[in-house]
Short mmCIF file of C-alpha atoms in Angstrom, two decimals:
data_model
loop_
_atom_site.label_atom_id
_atom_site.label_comp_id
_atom_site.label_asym_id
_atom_site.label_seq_id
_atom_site.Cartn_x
_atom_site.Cartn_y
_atom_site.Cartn_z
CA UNK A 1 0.00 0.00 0.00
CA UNK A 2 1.37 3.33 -1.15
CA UNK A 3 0.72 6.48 1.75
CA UNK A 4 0.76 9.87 0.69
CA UNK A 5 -0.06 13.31 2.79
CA UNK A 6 -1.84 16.15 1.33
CA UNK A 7 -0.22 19.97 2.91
CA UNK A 8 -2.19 22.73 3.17
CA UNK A 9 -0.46 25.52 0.65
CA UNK A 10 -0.92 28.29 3.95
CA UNK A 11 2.55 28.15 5.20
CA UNK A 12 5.81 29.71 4.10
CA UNK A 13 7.75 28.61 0.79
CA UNK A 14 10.85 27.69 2.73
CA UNK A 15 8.80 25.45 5.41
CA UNK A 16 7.13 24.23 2.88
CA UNK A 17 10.30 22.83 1.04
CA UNK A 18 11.78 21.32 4.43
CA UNK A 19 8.43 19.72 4.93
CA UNK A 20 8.32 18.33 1.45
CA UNK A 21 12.02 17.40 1.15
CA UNK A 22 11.66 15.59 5.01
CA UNK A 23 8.82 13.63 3.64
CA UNK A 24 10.44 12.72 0.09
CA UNK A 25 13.32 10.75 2.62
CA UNK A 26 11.60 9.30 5.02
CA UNK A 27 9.69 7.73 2.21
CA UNK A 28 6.34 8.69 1.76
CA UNK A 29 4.42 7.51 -1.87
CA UNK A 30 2.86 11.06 -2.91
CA UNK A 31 2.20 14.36 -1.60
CA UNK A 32 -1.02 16.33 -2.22
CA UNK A 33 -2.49 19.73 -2.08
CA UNK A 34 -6.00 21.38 -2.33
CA UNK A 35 -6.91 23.29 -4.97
CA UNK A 36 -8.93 26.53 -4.77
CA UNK A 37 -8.47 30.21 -4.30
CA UNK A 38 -8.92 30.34 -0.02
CA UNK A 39 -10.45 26.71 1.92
CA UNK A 40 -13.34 27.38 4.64
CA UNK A 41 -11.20 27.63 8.22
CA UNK A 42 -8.54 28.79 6.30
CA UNK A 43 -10.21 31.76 4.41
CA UNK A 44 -8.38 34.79 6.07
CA UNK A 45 -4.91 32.91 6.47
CA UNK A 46 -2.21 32.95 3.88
CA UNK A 47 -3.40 30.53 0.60
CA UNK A 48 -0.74 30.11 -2.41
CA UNK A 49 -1.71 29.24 -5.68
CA UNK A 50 -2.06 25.64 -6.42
CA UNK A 51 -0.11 25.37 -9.77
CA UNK A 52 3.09 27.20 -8.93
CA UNK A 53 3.10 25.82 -5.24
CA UNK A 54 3.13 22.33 -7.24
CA UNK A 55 5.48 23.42 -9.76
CA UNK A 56 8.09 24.64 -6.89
CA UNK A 57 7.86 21.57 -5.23
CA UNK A 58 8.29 19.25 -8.29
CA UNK A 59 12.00 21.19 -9.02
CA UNK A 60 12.93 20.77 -5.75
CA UNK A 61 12.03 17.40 -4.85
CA UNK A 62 13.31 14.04 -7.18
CA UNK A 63 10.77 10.90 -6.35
CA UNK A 64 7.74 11.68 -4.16
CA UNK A 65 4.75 12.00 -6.45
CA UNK A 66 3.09 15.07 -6.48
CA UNK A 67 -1.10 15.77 -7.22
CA UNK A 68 -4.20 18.30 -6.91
CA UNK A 69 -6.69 16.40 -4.28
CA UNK A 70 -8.52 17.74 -6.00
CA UNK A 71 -8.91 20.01 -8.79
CA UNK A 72 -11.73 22.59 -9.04
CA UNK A 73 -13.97 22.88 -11.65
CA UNK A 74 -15.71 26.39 -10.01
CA UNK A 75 -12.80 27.92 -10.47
CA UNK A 76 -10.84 26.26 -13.36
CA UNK A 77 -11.24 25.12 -17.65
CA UNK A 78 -9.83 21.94 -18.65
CA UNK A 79 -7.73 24.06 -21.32
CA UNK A 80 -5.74 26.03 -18.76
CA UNK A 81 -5.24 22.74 -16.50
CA UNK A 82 -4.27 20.63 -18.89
CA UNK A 83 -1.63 23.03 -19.63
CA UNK A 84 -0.61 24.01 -16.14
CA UNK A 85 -0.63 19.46 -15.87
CA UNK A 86 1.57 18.77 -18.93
CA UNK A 87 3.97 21.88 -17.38
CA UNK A 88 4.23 20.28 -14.40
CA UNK A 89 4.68 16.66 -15.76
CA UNK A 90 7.74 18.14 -17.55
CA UNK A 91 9.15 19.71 -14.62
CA UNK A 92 8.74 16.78 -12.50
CA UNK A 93 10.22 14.57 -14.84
CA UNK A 94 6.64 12.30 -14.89
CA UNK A 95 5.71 12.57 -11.12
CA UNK A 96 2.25 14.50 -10.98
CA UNK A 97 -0.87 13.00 -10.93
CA UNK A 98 -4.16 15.25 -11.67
CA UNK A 99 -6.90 14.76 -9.35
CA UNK A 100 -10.34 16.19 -10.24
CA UNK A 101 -13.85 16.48 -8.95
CA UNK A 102 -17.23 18.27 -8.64
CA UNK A 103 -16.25 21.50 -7.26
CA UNK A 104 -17.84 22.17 -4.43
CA UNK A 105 -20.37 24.71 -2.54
CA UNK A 106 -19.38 27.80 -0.92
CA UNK A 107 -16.68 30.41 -1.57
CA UNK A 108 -15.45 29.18 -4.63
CA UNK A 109 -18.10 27.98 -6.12
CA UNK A 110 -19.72 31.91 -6.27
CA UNK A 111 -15.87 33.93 -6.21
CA UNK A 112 -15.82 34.10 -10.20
CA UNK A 113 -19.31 35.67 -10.08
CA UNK A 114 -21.14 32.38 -11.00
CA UNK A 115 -24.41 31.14 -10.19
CA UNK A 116 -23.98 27.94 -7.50
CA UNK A 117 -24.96 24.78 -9.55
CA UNK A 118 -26.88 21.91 -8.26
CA UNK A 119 -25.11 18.49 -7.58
CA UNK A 120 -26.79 17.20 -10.75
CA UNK A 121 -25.31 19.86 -12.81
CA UNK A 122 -21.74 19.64 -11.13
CA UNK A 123 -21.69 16.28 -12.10
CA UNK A 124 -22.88 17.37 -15.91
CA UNK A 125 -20.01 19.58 -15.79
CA UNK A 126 -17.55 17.29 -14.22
CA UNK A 127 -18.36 14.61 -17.33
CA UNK A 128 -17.21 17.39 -19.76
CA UNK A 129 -14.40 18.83 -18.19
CA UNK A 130 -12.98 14.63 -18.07
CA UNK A 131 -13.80 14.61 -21.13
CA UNK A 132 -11.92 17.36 -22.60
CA UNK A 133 -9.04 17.10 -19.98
CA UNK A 134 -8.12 13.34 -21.01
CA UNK A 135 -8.41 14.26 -25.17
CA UNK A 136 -6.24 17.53 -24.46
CA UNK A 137 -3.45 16.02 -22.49
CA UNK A 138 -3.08 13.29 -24.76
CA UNK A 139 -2.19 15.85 -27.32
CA UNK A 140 -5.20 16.06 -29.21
CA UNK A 141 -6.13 19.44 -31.31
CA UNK A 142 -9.40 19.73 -29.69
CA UNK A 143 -12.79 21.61 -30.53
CA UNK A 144 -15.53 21.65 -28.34
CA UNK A 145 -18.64 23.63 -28.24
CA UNK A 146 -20.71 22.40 -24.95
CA UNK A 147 -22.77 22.94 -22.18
CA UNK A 148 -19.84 24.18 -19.97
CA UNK A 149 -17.03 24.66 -21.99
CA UNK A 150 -15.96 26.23 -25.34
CA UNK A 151 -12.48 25.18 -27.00
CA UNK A 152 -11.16 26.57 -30.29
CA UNK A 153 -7.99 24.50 -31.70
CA UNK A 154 -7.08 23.88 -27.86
CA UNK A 155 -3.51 22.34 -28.07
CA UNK A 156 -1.45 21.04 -25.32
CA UNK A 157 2.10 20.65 -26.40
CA UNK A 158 4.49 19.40 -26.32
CA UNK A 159 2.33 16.80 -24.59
CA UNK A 160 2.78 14.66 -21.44
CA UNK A 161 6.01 13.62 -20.41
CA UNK A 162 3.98 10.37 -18.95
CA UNK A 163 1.97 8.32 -21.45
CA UNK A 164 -0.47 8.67 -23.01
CA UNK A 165 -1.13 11.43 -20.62
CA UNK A 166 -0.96 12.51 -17.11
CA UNK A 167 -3.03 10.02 -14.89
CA UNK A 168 -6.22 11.25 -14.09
CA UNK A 169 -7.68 10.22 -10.55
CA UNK A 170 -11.28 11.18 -9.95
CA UNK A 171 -12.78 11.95 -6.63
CA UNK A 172 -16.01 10.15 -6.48
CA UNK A 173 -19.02 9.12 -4.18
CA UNK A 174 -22.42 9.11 -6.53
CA UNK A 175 -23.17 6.35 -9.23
CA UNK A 176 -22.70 8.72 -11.93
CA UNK A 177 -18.89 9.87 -10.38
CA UNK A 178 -18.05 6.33 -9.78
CA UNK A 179 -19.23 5.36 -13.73
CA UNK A 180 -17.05 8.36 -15.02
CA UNK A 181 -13.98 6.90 -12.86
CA UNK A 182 -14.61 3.38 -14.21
CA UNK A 183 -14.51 4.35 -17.74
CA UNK A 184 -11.97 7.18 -17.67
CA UNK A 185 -10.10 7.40 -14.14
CA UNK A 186 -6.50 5.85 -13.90
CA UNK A 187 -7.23 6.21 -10.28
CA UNK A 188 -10.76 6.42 -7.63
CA UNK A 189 -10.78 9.30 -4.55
CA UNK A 190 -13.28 8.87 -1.81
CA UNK A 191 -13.30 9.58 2.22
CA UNK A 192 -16.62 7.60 1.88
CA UNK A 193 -20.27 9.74 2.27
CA UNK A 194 -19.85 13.00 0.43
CA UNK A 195 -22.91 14.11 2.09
CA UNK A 196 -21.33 14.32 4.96
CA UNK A 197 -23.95 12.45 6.96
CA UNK A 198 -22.03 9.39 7.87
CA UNK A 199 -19.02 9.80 9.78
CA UNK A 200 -18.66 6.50 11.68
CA UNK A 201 -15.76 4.44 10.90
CA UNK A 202 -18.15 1.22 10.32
CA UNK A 203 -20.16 3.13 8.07
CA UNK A 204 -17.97 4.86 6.64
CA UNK A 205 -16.33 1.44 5.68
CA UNK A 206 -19.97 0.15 4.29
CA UNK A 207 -20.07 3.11 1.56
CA UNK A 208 -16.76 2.76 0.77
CA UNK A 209 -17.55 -0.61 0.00
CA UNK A 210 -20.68 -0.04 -2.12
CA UNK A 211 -18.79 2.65 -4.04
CA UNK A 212 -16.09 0.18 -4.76
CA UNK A 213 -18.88 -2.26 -6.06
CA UNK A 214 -20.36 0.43 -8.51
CA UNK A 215 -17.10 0.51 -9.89
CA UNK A 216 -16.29 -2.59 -10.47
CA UNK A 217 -19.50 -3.90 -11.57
CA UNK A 218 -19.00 -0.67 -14.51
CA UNK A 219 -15.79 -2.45 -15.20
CA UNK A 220 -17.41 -5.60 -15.60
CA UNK A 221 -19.90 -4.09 -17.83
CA UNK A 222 -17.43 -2.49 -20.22
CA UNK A 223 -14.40 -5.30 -19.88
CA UNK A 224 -11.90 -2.89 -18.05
CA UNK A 225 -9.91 -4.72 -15.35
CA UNK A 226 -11.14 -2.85 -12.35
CA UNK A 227 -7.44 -3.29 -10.61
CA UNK A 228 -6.19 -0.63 -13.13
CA UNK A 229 -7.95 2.03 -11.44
CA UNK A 230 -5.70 3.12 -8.09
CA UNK A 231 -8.10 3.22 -5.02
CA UNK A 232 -6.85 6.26 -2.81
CA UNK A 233 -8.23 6.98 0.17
CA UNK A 234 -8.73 10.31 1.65
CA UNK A 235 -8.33 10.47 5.65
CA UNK A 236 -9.79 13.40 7.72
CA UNK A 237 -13.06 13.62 7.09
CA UNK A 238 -14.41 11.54 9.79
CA UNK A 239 -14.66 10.18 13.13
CA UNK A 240 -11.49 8.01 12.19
CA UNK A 241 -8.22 8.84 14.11
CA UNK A 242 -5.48 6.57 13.25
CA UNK A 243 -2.66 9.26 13.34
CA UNK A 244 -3.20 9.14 17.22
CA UNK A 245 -0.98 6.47 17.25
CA UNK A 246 0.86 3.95 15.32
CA UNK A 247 -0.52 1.30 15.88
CA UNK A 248 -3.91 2.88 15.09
CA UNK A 249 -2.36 3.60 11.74
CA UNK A 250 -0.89 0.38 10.57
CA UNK A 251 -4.72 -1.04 12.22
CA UNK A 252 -6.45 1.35 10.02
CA UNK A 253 -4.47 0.75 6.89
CA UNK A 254 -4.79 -3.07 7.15
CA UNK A 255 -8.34 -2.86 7.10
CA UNK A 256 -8.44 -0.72 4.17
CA UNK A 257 -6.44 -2.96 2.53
CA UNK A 258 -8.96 -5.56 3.13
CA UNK A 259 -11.10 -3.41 1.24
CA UNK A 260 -9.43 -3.17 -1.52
CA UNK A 261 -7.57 0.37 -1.17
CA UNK A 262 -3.72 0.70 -2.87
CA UNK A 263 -3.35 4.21 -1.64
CA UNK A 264 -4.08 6.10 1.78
CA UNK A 265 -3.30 9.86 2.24
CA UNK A 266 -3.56 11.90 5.31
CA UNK A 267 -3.71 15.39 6.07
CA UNK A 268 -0.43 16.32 8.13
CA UNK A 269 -0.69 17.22 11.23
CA UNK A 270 -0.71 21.21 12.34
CA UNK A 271 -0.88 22.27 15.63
CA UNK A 272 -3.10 25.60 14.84
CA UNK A 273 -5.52 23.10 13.08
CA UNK A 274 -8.45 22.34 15.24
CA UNK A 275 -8.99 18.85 13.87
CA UNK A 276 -5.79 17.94 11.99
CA UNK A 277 -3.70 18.73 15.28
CA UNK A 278 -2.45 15.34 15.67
CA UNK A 279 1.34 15.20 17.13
CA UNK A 280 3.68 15.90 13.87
CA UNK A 281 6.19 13.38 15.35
CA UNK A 282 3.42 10.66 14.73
CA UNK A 283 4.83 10.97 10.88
CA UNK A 284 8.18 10.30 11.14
CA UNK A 285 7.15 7.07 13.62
CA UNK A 286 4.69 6.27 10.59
CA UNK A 287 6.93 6.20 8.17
CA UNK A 288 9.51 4.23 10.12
CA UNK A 289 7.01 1.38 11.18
CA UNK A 290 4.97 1.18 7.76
CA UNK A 291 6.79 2.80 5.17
CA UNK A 292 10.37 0.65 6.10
CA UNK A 293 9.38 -2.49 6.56
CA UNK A 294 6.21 -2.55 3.65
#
């Protein structure tokens, strides 16, 4: 199982680097960050800019992976990410991964002026913008006249360093998300109920398993081998705790295994956090017990 941790883009560039640099050794898989303009409890703090924070830390790091969790369709086109992607792929020397999903509610989905969208039509949109992003970064001239997006003679060049594209992974929790990441994703995001209902860690561990299923019966359907498609999960979002401890973690990420994950990611600890504020030393004993001996 591959681990990852997703930093929040709020702190300054040369902590950042340490941070990023300290996890690249002690062996961590990937390293995430959000993408949109300012992030709820965060909306007054400093908030870089997702593409050049990702860019810096591709030249100044050599192995650790490096993705969007995810990217933001309120505030982005597919044109201007593919670009920014295939950039970054270049500068990274074929580490980044692209993660995409609905967009959201609240300050970004209104800071461009827009109307807020309904969940159906975030999902239309979210269909399109795939779409477009996996035909553009695989170097095709692209025209598009839709119900979201416009492209005249888009062009991407001078294309992905990885092939034939930049992997896509596709944060998903609906049947229609999960479809769209069985016939397109090279990878599957959840932290299980995007309503935000069910927080338990049992049920939390039932939807992830009926998402999975969705998935894989689409696969079936279609003839795709469903163990192409990376399952990451996303830690954080629930009543789960298993940065507390060690042994919570490696319990944790044995269970998810069970389920069928390939990928966990957590978000690292900060002390001014009010629910991330885990012990940052839990990391480094994380990486040791798991990451060494995996």
């Amino acid at each position: 199982m591959r681990i990852g941790t997703l930093l929040m883009p709020t702190d300054p560039w040369p902590a950042t680097v340490r941070r990023a640099k300290q996890l690249e050794a002690m062996g961590f898989h990937h390293l995430w960050v959000y993408d949109h303009f300012t992030w709820r409890r965060y909306r007054d703090r400093p908030w870089h800019s997702t593409y050049p924070w990702l860019a810096g830390l591709a030249s100044e790091t050599s192995r650790i992976r490096l993705g969007t969790m995810v990217a933001n369709p309120n505030i982005r086109h597919p044109l201007g990410l593919a670009k920014n992607a295939m950039t970054i792929d270049h500068i990274s020397e074929g580490r980044l991964t692209i993660g995409l999903g609905t967009g959201g509610t609240g300050f970004d989905a209104t800071v461009l002026g827009q109307e807020p969208l309904t969940p159906g039509q975030r999902v239309d949109r979210l269909e399109e913008f795939v779409l477009l992003l996996d035909r553009l970064l695989r170097g095709e001239i692209t025209n598009h006249s839709g119900d979201w997006y416009q492209i005249h003679e888009g062009r991407v060049q001078p294309g992905c360093v990885q092939q034939p594209r930049v992997p896509i992974a596709i944060g998903a929790g609906s049947p229609r998300t999960l479809r769209l990441t069985a016939d397109l994703g090279d990878a599957w995001i959840t932290y299980g109920d995007t309503s935000g209902k069910e927080l338990s860690e049992a049920g939390t561990e039932e939807i992830v398993a009926r998402q999975l299923a969705h998935i894989e019966e689409r696969c079936a359907a279609t003839g795709r081998d469903p163990l192409t498609i990376r399952r990451i999960y996303l830690i954080g979002n629930t009543q789960a705790k298993p940065l507390t401890s060690v042994d919570s973690f490696v319990e944790f990420a044995g269970r998810y295994r069970q389920l069928g994950f390939t990928d966990l990611v957590f978000h690292h600890p900060r002390p001014d956090d009010p629910i991330w504020d885990e012990p940052e030393e839990v990391v480094e004993r994380i990486a040791e017990a798991v990451l060494q001996t995996d």
